[in-house]
Coordinates of C-alpha atoms in Angstrom, one line a residue:
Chain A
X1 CA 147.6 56.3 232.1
X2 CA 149.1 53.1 233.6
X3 CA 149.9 55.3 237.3
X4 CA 146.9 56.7 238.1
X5 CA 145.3 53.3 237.1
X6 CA 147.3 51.9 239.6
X7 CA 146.7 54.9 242.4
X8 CA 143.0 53.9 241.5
X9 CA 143.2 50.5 242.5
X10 CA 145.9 51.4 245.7
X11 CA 143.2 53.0 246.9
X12 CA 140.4 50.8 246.5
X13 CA 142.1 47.8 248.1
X14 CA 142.0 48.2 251.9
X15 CA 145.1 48.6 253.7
X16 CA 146.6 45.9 256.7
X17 CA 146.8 48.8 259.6
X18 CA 150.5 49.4 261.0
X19 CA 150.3 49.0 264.5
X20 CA 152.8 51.0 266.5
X21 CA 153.2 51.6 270.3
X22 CA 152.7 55.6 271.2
X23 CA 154.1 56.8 274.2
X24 CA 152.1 60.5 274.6
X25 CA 153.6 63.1 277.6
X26 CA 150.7 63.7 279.2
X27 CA 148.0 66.3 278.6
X28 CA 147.2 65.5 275.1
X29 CA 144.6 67.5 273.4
X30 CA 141.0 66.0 273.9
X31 CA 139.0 68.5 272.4
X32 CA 140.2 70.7 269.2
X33 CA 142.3 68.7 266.7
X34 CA 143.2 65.7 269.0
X35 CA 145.9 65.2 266.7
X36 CA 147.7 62.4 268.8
X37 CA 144.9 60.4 270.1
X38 CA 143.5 60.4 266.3
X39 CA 146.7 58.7 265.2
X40 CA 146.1 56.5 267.8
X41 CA 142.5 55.6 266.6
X42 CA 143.7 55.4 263.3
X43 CA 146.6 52.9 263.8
X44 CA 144.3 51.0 266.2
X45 CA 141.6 50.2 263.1
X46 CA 140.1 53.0 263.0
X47 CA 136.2 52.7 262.4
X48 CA 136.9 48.7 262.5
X49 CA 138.6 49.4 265.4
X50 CA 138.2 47.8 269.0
X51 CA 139.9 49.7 272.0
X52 CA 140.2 48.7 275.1
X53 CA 141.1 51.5 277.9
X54 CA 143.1 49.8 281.0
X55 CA 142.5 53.1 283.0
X56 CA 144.3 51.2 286.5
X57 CA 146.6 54.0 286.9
X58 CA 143.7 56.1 287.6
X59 CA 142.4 56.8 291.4
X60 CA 139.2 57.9 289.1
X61 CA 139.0 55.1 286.5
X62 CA 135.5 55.3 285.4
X63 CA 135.6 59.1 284.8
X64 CA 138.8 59.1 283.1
X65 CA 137.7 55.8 281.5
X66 CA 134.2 57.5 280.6
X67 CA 136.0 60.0 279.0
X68 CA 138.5 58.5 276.3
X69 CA 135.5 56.4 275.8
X70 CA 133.2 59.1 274.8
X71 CA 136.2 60.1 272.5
X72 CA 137.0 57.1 270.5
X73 CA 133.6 56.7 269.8
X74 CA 133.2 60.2 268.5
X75 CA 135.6 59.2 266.1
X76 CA 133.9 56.3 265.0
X77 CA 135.3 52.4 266.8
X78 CA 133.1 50.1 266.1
X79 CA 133.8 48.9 269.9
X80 CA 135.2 50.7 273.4
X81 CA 135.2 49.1 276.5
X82 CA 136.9 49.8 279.6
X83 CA 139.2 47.2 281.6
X84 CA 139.4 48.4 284.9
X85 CA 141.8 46.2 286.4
X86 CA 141.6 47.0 290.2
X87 CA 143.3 43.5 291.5
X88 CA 145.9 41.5 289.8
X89 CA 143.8 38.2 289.9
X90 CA 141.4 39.8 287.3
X91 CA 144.3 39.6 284.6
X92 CA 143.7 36.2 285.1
X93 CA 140.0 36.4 284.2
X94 CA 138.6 35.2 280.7
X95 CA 137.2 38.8 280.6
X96 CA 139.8 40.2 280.8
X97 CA 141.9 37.9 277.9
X98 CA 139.2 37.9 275.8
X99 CA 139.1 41.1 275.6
X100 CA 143.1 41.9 275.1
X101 CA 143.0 38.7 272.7
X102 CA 140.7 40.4 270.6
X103 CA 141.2 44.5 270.5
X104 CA 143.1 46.5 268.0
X105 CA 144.1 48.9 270.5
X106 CA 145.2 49.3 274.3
X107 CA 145.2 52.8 275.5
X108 CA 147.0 53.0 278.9
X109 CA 145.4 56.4 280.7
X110 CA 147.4 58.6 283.8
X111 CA 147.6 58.5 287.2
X112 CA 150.2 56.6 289.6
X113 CA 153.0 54.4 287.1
X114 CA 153.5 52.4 290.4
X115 CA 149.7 51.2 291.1
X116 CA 149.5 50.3 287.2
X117 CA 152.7 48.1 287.4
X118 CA 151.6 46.8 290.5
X119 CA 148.3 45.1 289.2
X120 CA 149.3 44.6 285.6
X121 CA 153.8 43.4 286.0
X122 CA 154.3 39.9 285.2
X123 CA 150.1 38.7 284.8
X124 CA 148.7 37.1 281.8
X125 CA 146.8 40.2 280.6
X126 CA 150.4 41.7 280.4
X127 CA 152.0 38.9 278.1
X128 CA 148.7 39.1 276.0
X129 CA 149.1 42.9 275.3
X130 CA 153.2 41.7 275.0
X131 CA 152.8 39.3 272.5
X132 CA 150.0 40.7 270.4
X133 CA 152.4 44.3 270.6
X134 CA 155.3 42.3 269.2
X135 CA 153.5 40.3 266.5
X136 CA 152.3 43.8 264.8
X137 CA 148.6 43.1 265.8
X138 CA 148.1 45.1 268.6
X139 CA 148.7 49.2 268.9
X140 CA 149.4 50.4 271.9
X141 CA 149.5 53.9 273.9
X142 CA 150.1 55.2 277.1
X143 CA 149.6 58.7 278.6
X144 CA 151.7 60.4 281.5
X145 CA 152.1 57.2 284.0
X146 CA 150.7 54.9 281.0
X147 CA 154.1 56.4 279.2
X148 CA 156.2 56.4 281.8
X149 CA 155.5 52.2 282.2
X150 CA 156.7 51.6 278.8
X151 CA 160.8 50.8 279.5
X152 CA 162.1 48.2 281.5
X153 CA 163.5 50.5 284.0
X154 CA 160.9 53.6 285.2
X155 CA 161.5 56.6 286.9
X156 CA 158.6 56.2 289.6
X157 CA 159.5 60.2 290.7
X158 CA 161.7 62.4 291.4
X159 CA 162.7 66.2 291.7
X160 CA 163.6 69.2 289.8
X161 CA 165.9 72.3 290.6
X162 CA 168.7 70.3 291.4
X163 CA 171.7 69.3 290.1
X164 CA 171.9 65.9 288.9
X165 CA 172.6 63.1 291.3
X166 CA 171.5 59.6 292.0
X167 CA 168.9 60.5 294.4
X168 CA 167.2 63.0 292.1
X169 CA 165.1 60.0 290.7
X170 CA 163.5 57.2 292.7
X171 CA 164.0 53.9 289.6
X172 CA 161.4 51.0 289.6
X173 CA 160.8 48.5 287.1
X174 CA 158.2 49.1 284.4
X175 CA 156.0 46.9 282.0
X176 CA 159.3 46.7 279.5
X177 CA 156.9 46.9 276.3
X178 CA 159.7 48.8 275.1
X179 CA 162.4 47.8 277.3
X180 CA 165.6 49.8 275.5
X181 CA 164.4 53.1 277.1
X182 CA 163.6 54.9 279.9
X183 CA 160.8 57.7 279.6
X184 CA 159.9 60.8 281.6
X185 CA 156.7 62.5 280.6
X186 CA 155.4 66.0 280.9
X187 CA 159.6 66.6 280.4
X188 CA 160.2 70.3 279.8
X189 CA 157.0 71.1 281.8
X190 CA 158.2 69.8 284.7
X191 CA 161.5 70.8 284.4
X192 CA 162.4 66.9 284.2
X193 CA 166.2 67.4 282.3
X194 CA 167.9 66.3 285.4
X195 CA 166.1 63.2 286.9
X196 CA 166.7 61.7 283.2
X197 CA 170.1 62.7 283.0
X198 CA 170.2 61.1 286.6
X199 CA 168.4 57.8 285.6
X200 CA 170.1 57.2 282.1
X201 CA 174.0 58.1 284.1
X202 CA 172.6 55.0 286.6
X203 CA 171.3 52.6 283.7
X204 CA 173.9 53.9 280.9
X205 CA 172.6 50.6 278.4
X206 CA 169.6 52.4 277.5
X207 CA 168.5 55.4 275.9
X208 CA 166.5 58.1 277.5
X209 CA 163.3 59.8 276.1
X210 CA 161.7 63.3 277.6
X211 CA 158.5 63.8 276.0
X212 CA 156.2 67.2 276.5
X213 CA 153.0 67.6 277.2
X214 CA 150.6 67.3 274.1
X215 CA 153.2 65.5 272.7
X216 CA 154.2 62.0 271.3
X217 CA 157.3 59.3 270.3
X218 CA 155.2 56.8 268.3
X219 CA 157.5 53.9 267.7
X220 CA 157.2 51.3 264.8
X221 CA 158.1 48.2 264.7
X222 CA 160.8 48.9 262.5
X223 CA 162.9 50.6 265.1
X224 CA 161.9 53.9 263.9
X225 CA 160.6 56.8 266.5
X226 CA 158.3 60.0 265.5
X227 CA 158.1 62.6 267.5
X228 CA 154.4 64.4 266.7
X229 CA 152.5 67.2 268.6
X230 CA 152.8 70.8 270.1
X231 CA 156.1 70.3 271.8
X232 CA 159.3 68.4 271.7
X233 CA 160.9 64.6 272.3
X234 CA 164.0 64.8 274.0
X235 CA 166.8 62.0 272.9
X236 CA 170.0 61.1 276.0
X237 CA 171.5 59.0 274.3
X238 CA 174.7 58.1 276.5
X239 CA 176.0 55.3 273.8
X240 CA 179.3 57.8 273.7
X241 CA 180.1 58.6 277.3
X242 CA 183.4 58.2 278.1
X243 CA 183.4 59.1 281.6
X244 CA 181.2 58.8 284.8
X245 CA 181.4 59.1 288.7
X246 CA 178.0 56.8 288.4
X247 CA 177.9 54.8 290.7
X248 CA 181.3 55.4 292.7
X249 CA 179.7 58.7 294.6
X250 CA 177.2 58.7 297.1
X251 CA 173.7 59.5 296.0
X252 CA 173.4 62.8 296.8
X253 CA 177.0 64.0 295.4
X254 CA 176.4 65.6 292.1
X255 CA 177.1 63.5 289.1
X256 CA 179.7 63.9 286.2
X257 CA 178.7 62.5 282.7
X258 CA 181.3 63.3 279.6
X259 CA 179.8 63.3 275.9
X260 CA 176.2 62.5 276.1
X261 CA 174.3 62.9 272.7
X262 CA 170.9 65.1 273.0
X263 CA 168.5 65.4 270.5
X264 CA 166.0 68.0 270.9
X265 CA 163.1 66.6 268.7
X266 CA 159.9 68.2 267.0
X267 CA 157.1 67.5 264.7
X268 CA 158.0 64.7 262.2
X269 CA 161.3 64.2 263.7
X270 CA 162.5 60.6 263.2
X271 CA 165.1 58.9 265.7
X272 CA 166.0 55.3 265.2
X273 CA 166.4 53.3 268.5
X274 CA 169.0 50.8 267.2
X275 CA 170.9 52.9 264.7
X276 CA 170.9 56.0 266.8
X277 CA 170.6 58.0 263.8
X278 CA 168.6 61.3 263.5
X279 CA 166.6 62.6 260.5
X280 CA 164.7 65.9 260.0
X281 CA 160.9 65.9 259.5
X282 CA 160.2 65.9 255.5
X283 CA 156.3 65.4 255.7
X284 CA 153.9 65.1 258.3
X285 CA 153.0 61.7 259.8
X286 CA 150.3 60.3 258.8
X287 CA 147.7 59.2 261.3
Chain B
X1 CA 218.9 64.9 298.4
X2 CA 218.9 67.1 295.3
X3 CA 215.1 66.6 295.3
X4 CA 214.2 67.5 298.6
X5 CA 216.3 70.8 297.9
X6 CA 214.9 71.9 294.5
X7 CA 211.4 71.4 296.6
X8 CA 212.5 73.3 299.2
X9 CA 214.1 76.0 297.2
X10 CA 210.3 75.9 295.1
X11 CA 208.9 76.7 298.5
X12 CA 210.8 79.8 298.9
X13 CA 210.5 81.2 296.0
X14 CA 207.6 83.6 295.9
X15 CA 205.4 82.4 293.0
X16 CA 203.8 84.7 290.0
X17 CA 199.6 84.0 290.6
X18 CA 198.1 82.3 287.9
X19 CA 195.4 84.4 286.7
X20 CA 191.7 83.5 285.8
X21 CA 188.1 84.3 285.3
X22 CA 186.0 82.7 287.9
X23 CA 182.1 82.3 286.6
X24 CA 180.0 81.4 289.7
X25 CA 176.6 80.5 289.3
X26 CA 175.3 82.5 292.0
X27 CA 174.6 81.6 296.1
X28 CA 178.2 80.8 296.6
X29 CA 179.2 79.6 300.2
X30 CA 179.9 83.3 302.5
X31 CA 180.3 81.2 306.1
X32 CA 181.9 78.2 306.3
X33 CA 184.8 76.8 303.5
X34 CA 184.4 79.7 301.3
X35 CA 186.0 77.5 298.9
X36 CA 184.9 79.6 295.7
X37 CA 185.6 83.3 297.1
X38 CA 188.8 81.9 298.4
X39 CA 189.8 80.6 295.0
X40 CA 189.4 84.1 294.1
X41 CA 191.1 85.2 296.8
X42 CA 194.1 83.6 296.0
X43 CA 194.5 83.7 292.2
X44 CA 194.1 87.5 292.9
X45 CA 196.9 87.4 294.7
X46 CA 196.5 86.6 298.6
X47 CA 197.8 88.8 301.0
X48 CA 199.2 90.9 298.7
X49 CA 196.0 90.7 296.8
X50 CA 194.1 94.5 295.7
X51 CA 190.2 93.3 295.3
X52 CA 187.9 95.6 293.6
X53 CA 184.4 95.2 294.1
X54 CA 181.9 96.4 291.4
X55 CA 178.6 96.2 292.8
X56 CA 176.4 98.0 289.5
X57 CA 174.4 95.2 288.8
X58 CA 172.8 95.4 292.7
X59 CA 170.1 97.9 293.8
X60 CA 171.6 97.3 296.9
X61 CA 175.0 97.7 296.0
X62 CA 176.6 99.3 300.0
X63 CA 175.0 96.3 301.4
X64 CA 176.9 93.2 298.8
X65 CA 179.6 95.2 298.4
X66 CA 180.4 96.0 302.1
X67 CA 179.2 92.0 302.6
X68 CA 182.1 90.9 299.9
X69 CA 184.5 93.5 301.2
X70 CA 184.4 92.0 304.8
X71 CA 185.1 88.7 303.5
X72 CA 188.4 89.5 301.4
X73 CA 189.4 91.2 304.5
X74 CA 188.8 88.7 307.0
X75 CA 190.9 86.6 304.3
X76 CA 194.0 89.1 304.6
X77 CA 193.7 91.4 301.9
X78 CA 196.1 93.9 301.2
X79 CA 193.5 96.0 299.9
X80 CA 189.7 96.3 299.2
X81 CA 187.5 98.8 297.8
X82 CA 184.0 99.1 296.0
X83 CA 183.8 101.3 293.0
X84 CA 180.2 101.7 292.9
X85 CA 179.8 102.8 289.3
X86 CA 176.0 104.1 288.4
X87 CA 176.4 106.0 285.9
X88 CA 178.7 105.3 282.2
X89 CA 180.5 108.8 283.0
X90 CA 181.8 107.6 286.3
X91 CA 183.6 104.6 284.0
X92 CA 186.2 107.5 282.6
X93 CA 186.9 108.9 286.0
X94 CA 190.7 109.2 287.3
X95 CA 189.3 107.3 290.4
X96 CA 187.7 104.2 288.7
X97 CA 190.8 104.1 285.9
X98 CA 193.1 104.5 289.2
X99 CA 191.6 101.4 290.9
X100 CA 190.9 99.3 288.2
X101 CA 194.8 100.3 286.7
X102 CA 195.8 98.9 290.3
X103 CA 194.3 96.3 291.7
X104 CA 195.2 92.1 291.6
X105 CA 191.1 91.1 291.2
X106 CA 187.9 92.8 290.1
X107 CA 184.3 91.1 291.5
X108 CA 181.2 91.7 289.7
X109 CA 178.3 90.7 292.5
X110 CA 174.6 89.5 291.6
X111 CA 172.3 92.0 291.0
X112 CA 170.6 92.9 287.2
X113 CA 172.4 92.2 284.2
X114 CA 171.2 94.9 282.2
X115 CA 171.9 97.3 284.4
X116 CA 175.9 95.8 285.0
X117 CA 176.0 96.3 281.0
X118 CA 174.3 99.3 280.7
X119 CA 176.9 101.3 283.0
X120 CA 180.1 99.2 282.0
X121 CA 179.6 97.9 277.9
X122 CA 182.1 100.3 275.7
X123 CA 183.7 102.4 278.6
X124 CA 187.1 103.1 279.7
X125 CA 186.7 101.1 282.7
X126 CA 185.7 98.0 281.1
X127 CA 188.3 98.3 278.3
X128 CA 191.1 98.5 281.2
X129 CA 189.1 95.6 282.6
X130 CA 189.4 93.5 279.6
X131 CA 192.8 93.9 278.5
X132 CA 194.1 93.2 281.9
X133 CA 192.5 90.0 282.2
X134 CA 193.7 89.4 278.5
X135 CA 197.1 90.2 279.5
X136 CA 197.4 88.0 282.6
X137 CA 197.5 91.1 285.1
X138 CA 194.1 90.8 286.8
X139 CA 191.6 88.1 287.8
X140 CA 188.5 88.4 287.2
X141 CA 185.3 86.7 289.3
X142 CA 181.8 87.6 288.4
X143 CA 178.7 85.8 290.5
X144 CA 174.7 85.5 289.2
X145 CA 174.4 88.3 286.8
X146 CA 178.3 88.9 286.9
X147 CA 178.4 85.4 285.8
X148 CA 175.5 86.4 283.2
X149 CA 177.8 89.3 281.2
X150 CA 181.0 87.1 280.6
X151 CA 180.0 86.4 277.1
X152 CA 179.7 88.3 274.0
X153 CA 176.0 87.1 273.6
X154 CA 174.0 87.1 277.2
X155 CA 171.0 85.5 278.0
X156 CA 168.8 88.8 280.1
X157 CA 165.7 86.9 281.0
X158 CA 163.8 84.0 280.2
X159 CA 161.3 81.2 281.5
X160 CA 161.2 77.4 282.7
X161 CA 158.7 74.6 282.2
X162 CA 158.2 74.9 278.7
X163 CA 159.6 73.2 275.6
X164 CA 162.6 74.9 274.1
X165 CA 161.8 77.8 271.7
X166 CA 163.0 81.1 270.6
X167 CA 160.4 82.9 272.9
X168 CA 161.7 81.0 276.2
X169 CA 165.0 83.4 275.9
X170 CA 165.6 87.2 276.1
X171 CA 168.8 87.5 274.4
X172 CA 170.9 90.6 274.8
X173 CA 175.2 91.4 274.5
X174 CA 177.1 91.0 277.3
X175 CA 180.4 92.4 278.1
X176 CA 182.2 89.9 276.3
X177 CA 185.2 88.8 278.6
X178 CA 184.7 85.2 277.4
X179 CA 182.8 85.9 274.1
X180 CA 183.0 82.3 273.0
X181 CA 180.3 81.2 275.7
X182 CA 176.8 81.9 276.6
X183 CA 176.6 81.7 280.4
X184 CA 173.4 80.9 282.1
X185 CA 173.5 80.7 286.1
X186 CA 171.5 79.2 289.0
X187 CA 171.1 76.5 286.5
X188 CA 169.8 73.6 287.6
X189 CA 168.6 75.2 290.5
X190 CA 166.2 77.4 288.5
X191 CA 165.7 74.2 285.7
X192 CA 167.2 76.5 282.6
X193 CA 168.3 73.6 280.3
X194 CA 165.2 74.9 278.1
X195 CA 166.5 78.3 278.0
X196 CA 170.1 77.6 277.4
X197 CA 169.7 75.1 274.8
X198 CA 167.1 77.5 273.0
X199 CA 169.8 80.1 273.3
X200 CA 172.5 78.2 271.8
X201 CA 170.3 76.9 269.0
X202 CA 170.1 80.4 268.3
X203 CA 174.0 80.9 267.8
X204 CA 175.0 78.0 267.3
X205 CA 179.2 79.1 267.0
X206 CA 178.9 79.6 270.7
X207 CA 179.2 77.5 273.6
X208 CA 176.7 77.2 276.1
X209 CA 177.7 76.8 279.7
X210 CA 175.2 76.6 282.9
X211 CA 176.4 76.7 286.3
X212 CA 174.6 75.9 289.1
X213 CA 174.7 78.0 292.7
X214 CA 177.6 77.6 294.9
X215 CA 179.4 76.3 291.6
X216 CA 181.8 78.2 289.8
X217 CA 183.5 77.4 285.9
X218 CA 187.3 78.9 286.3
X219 CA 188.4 79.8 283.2
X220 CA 192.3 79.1 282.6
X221 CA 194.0 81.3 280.1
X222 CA 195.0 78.5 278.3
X223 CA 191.6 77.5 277.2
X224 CA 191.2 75.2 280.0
X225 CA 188.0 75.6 282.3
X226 CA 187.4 73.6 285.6
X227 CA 184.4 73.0 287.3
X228 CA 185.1 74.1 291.2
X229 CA 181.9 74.0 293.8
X230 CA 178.8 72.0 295.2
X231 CA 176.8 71.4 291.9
X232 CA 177.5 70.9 288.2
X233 CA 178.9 72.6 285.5
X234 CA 176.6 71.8 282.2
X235 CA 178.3 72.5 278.9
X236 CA 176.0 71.9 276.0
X237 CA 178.2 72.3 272.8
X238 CA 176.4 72.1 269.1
X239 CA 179.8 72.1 267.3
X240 CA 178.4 68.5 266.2
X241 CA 175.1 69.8 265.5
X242 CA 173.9 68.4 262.2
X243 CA 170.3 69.9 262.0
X244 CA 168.1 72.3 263.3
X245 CA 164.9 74.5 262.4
X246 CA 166.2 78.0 264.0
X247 CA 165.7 80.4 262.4
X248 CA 163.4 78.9 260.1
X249 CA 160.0 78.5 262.6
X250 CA 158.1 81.0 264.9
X251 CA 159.6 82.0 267.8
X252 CA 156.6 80.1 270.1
X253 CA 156.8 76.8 267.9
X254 CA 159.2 73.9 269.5
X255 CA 162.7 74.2 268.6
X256 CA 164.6 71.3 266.7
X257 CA 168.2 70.6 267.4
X258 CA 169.9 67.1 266.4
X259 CA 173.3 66.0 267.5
X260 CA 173.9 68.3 270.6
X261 CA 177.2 67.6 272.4
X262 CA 176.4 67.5 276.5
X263 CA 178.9 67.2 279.9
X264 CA 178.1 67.1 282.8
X265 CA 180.7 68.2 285.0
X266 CA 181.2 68.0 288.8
X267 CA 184.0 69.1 290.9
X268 CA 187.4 68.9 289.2
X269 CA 186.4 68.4 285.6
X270 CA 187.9 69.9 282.5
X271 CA 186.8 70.8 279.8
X272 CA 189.2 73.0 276.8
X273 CA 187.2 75.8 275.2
X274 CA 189.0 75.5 272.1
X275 CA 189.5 71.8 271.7
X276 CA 186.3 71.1 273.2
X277 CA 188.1 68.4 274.9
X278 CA 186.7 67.0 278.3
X279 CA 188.7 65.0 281.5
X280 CA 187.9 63.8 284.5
X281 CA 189.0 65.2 287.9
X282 CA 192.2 63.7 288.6
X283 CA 193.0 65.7 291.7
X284 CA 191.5 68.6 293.8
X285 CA 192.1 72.5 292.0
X286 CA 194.7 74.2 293.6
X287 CA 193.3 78.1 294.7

């Protein structure tokens, strides 16, 4: 029986983890299944895992800190700590880069996307997480503002019940982990459809990503995205437009955009950032 | 100057009116420009213009229709009347087959859309409606839930702030002037992407239009429709549409849709119904 011989030994020889950058919409489940942030401790190491929390985005850091904490240890890390990053001199501290130089896992918690840019843009904690991200030996996440960070350009806020127009959205620069989108979080929630229209019509070279609440685009490194949870990743992919008013009106005239693509994504949906090709969900993701 | 004379000569002759169907999205300027109603006014004929006003989708229905009746007056009229139809028998009556046999332009005001199909759906008064407009004899306007009935498939009800899903939409048939489309109004005003694009998903050989208040779609009878008013016409189109999982899932679980088609259209755009075809505003709509 020459293939289960082999299955035998598959599974006896321990597997390099995949890292992979998650980008969750807010609101993920912490106490049932915790579907999301288990994929995230398991692509992190899992029980050899170290996570460090950067909770900076937080006005509450050592609650919110305490409390993803309390949850990756449930699940078995061999090591949590918390980075609360406060000042941007202490991403210059040998703390700090000892710590990011030797997790598995970054987990980026909510609160204000402009106060986490503001201590963490352009520091040597941020090109350690960069680096380590890009070289496949680091996993990272980010939750509400922690996802919202993740492109080069980042919708800081915005409205909703209006038609779209440049001053729907207020742009800022992000952390660029993943710098060919732009992502709005807790998308149909909030009703968030037209600030990304708005945003991806003003930066039409990138793609734009609305992800729910409880929900997640987990992006390998091979360009590939998943969308996993309880609601849905929305694609605007403007790579077809072939006609906008962007920027020739005045910011608060409504916009025209001709031929966007959407992509209304759900559980095991795949999307491929470079390709732009869409596949169905065959099998659940594994975690 | 044999230019200046066949320009001259144009000026005098009096001119057939184009016909339409005007879909406004609901709050459409009363006071100052007008520049929707007056659209109406005139491809309904002007001055010699006969405006009948069917208020049945209103509980209110003295109060809109004398408030639409002053304004096609104060424009210069010829003649306007209300045909307050509240019950189906009222639809075979010589009155309401007199005035709707007559007149240049039929209004549907705001109101219920259940209760504007209930009355008119499969009576005499709607059938006279429909093959006037058909034959290029009457123009037709309908504003909020008369905007709601101009398809064949109507969207009655429905939420925001959720991810797209069968259960976001109440589905029900409309009076089918334009049965191609499925209308949804106060669009972006009342953040309905969800709901239309979970509507469409569910018939997918329709088109799905969403107009936002003081914004009106102007259907052409040569398949042409123009986007006329303050906010945006939103035409989401799944002729492309290479995958989804309605009906196959729950009607609470997230819906998938790949390879949606999207315009955004502002004042002036076209888009063609039947080559799904889109241009740009070139110059201001003629009324």
């Amino acid at each position: 029986m020459p293939q289960l011989k082999a299955k035998s030994l598959e599974m006896r020889t321990p597997q390099v983890t995949k890292t992979a950058v998650l980008v969750i919409g807010g609101a993920e489940d912490k106490v049932h299944g915790r579907e999301i942030l288990r994929t995230f401790f398991g692509r992190a190491g899992a029980s050899n895992g170290y996570i460090t929390i950067i909770p900076s985005a937080s006005r509450e850091p050592a609650i919110i800190g305490g409390r993803y904490t309390r949850i990756f240890e449930e699940m078995g890390a061999k090591k949590v700590e918390i980075l609360d990053i406060r000042e941007r001199d202490q991403c210059e501290s040998a703390e700090t880069k000892a710590s990011l130089e030797a997790c598995s896992g970054v987990f980026l918690t909510g609160g204000d996307q402009l106060r986490l840019c503001g201590v963490l843009a352009d520091t040597p904690a941020m090109e350690i997480i960069r680096q380590r991200v890009r070289a496949g030996q680091l996993t990272l996440a980010g939750t509400s503002a922690g996802a919202a960070v993740m492109g080069h350009h980042m919708i800081a806020g915005g409205g909703s019940g209006e038609t779209p127009k440049r001053s729907l959205v207020d742009m800022a620069t992000g952390l660029g982990f993943i710098p060919e989108v732009i992502v709005d979080q807790h998308f149909h929630n909030r009703n968030r459809m037209g600030r990304l229209i708005s945003a991806i019509a003003a930066h039409p070279d990138r793609l734009g990503i609305g992800i729910d609440e409880d929900t997640c685009a987990m992006f390998e490194r091979d360009g590939w995205l998943q969308a996993m949870g309880k609601g849905s990743v929305t694609i605007v992919d403007p790579t077809e437009v072939t006609h906008t008013n962007e920027p020739h009106v005045g910011a608060s005239e409504p916009l025209t955009v001709h031929n966007l693509r959407l992509h209304i994504l759900s559980h095991g949906d795949r999307f491929h950032l470079y390709q732009r090709t869409v596949l169905p969900a065959v099998h659940r993701i594994s975690s």
